[in-house]
Short mmCIF file of C-alpha atoms in Angstrom, two decimals:
data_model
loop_
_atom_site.label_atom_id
_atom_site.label_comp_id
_atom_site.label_asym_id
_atom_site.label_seq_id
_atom_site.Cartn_x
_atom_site.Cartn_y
_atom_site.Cartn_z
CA UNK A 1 87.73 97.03 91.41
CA UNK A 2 86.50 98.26 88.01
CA UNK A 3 90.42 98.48 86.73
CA UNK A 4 90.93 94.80 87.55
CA UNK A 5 87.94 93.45 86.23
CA UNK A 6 88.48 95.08 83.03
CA UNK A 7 91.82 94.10 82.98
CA UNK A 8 90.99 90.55 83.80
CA UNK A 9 88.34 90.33 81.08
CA UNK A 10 91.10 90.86 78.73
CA UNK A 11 93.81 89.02 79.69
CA UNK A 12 95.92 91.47 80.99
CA UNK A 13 97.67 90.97 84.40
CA UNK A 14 98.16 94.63 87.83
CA UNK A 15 100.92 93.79 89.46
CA UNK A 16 100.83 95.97 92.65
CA UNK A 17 102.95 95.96 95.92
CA UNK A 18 106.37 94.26 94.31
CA UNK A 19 108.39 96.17 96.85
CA UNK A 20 110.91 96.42 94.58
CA UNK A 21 112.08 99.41 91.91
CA UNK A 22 112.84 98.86 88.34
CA UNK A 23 116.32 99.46 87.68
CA UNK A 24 116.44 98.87 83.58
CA UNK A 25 113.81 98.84 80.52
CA UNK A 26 114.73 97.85 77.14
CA UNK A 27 112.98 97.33 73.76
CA UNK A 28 113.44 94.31 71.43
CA UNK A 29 111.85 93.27 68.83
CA UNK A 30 108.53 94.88 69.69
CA UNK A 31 108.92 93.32 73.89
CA UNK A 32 109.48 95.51 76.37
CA UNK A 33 112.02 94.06 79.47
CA UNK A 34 111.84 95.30 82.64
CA UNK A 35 114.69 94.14 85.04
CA UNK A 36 114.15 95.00 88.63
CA UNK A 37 116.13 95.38 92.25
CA UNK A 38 115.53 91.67 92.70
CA UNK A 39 117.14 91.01 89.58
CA UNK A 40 113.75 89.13 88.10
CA UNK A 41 113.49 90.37 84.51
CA UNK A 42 109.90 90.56 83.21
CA UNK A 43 108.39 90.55 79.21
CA UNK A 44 105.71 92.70 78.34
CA UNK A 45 104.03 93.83 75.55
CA UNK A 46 102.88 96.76 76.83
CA UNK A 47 104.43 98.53 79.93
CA UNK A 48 102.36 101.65 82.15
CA UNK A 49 104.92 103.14 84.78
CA UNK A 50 103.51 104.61 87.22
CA UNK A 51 106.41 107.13 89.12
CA UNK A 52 104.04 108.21 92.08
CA UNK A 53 105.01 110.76 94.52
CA UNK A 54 106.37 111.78 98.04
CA UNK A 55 102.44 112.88 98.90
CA UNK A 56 101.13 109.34 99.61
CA UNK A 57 103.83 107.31 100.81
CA UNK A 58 101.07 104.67 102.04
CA UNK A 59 101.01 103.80 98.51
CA UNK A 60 104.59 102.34 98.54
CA UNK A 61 106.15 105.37 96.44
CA UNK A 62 109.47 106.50 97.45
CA UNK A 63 108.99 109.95 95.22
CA UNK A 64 111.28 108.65 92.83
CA UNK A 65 110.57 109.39 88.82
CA UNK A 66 111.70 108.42 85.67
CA UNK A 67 113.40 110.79 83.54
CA UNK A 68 112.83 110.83 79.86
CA UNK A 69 115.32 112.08 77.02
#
Protein backbone atom coordinates (compact mmCIF):
# COMPACT_ATOMS: atom_id res chain seq x y z
CA UNK A 1 0.00 0.00 0.00
CA UNK A 2 2.89 2.39 0.69
CA UNK A 3 4.23 1.82 -3.17
CA UNK A 4 0.87 2.97 -4.54
CA UNK A 5 0.29 5.79 -2.48
CA UNK A 6 3.56 7.16 -3.26
CA UNK A 7 3.15 6.50 -6.65
CA UNK A 8 -0.24 8.07 -6.74
CA UNK A 9 0.96 11.24 -5.00
CA UNK A 10 3.06 11.73 -7.95
CA UNK A 11 1.30 10.99 -10.78
CA UNK A 12 2.68 7.92 -11.70
CA UNK A 13 0.40 4.94 -12.65
CA UNK A 14 1.29 0.20 -11.22
CA UNK A 15 -0.08 -1.61 -13.63
CA UNK A 16 -0.27 -5.17 -12.14
CA UNK A 17 -2.04 -8.44 -13.33
CA UNK A 18 -2.08 -7.56 -17.38
CA UNK A 19 -1.89 -11.25 -18.09
CA UNK A 20 -0.07 -10.57 -20.87
CA UNK A 21 4.03 -10.56 -21.70
CA UNK A 22 5.80 -7.82 -23.42
CA UNK A 23 7.03 -8.90 -26.62
CA UNK A 24 9.04 -5.50 -27.87
CA UNK A 25 10.60 -2.19 -26.17
CA UNK A 26 11.93 0.58 -28.12
CA UNK A 27 13.37 4.07 -27.45
CA UNK A 28 12.42 7.30 -29.33
CA UNK A 29 13.00 10.41 -28.78
CA UNK A 30 13.43 10.12 -25.03
CA UNK A 31 9.71 7.59 -24.86
CA UNK A 32 10.01 4.34 -24.13
CA UNK A 33 7.25 1.80 -26.18
CA UNK A 34 6.31 -1.20 -24.90
CA UNK A 35 4.24 -3.47 -27.31
CA UNK A 36 2.71 -6.46 -25.71
CA UNK A 37 1.03 -10.15 -26.56
CA UNK A 38 -2.25 -8.31 -27.01
CA UNK A 39 -0.73 -6.15 -29.43
CA UNK A 40 -1.67 -2.79 -27.20
CA UNK A 41 1.44 -0.61 -27.44
CA UNK A 42 2.01 1.60 -24.37
CA UNK A 43 4.26 5.20 -23.93
CA UNK A 44 6.22 5.71 -21.01
CA UNK A 45 8.63 7.85 -19.79
CA UNK A 46 10.07 5.73 -17.56
CA UNK A 47 9.76 1.86 -17.73
CA UNK A 48 10.69 -0.74 -14.36
CA UNK A 49 10.55 -4.48 -15.66
CA UNK A 50 10.11 -6.61 -13.35
CA UNK A 51 11.25 -10.46 -14.83
CA UNK A 52 10.10 -12.43 -11.62
CA UNK A 53 10.75 -16.00 -11.18
CA UNK A 54 9.57 -19.73 -11.30
CA UNK A 55 9.54 -19.54 -7.14
CA UNK A 56 6.17 -17.71 -6.81
CA UNK A 57 4.12 -18.53 -9.62
CA UNK A 58 1.00 -17.06 -7.56
CA UNK A 59 2.43 -13.88 -8.60
CA UNK A 60 1.61 -14.44 -12.33
CA UNK A 61 5.43 -15.02 -13.38
CA UNK A 62 6.05 -17.61 -15.88
CA UNK A 63 10.08 -17.57 -14.93
CA UNK A 64 10.72 -15.89 -18.01
CA UNK A 65 13.64 -12.96 -18.08
CA UNK A 66 14.88 -10.44 -20.16
CA UNK A 67 18.21 -10.71 -21.53
CA UNK A 68 20.40 -7.71 -21.87
CA UNK A 69 23.34 -7.12 -24.47
Amino acid sequence: EALISELNKYGNKLRLNLKTTVKDISEDNGKISVLDSKGDTNIFDKCIIATGGKSYPLTGSTGDRIWVF
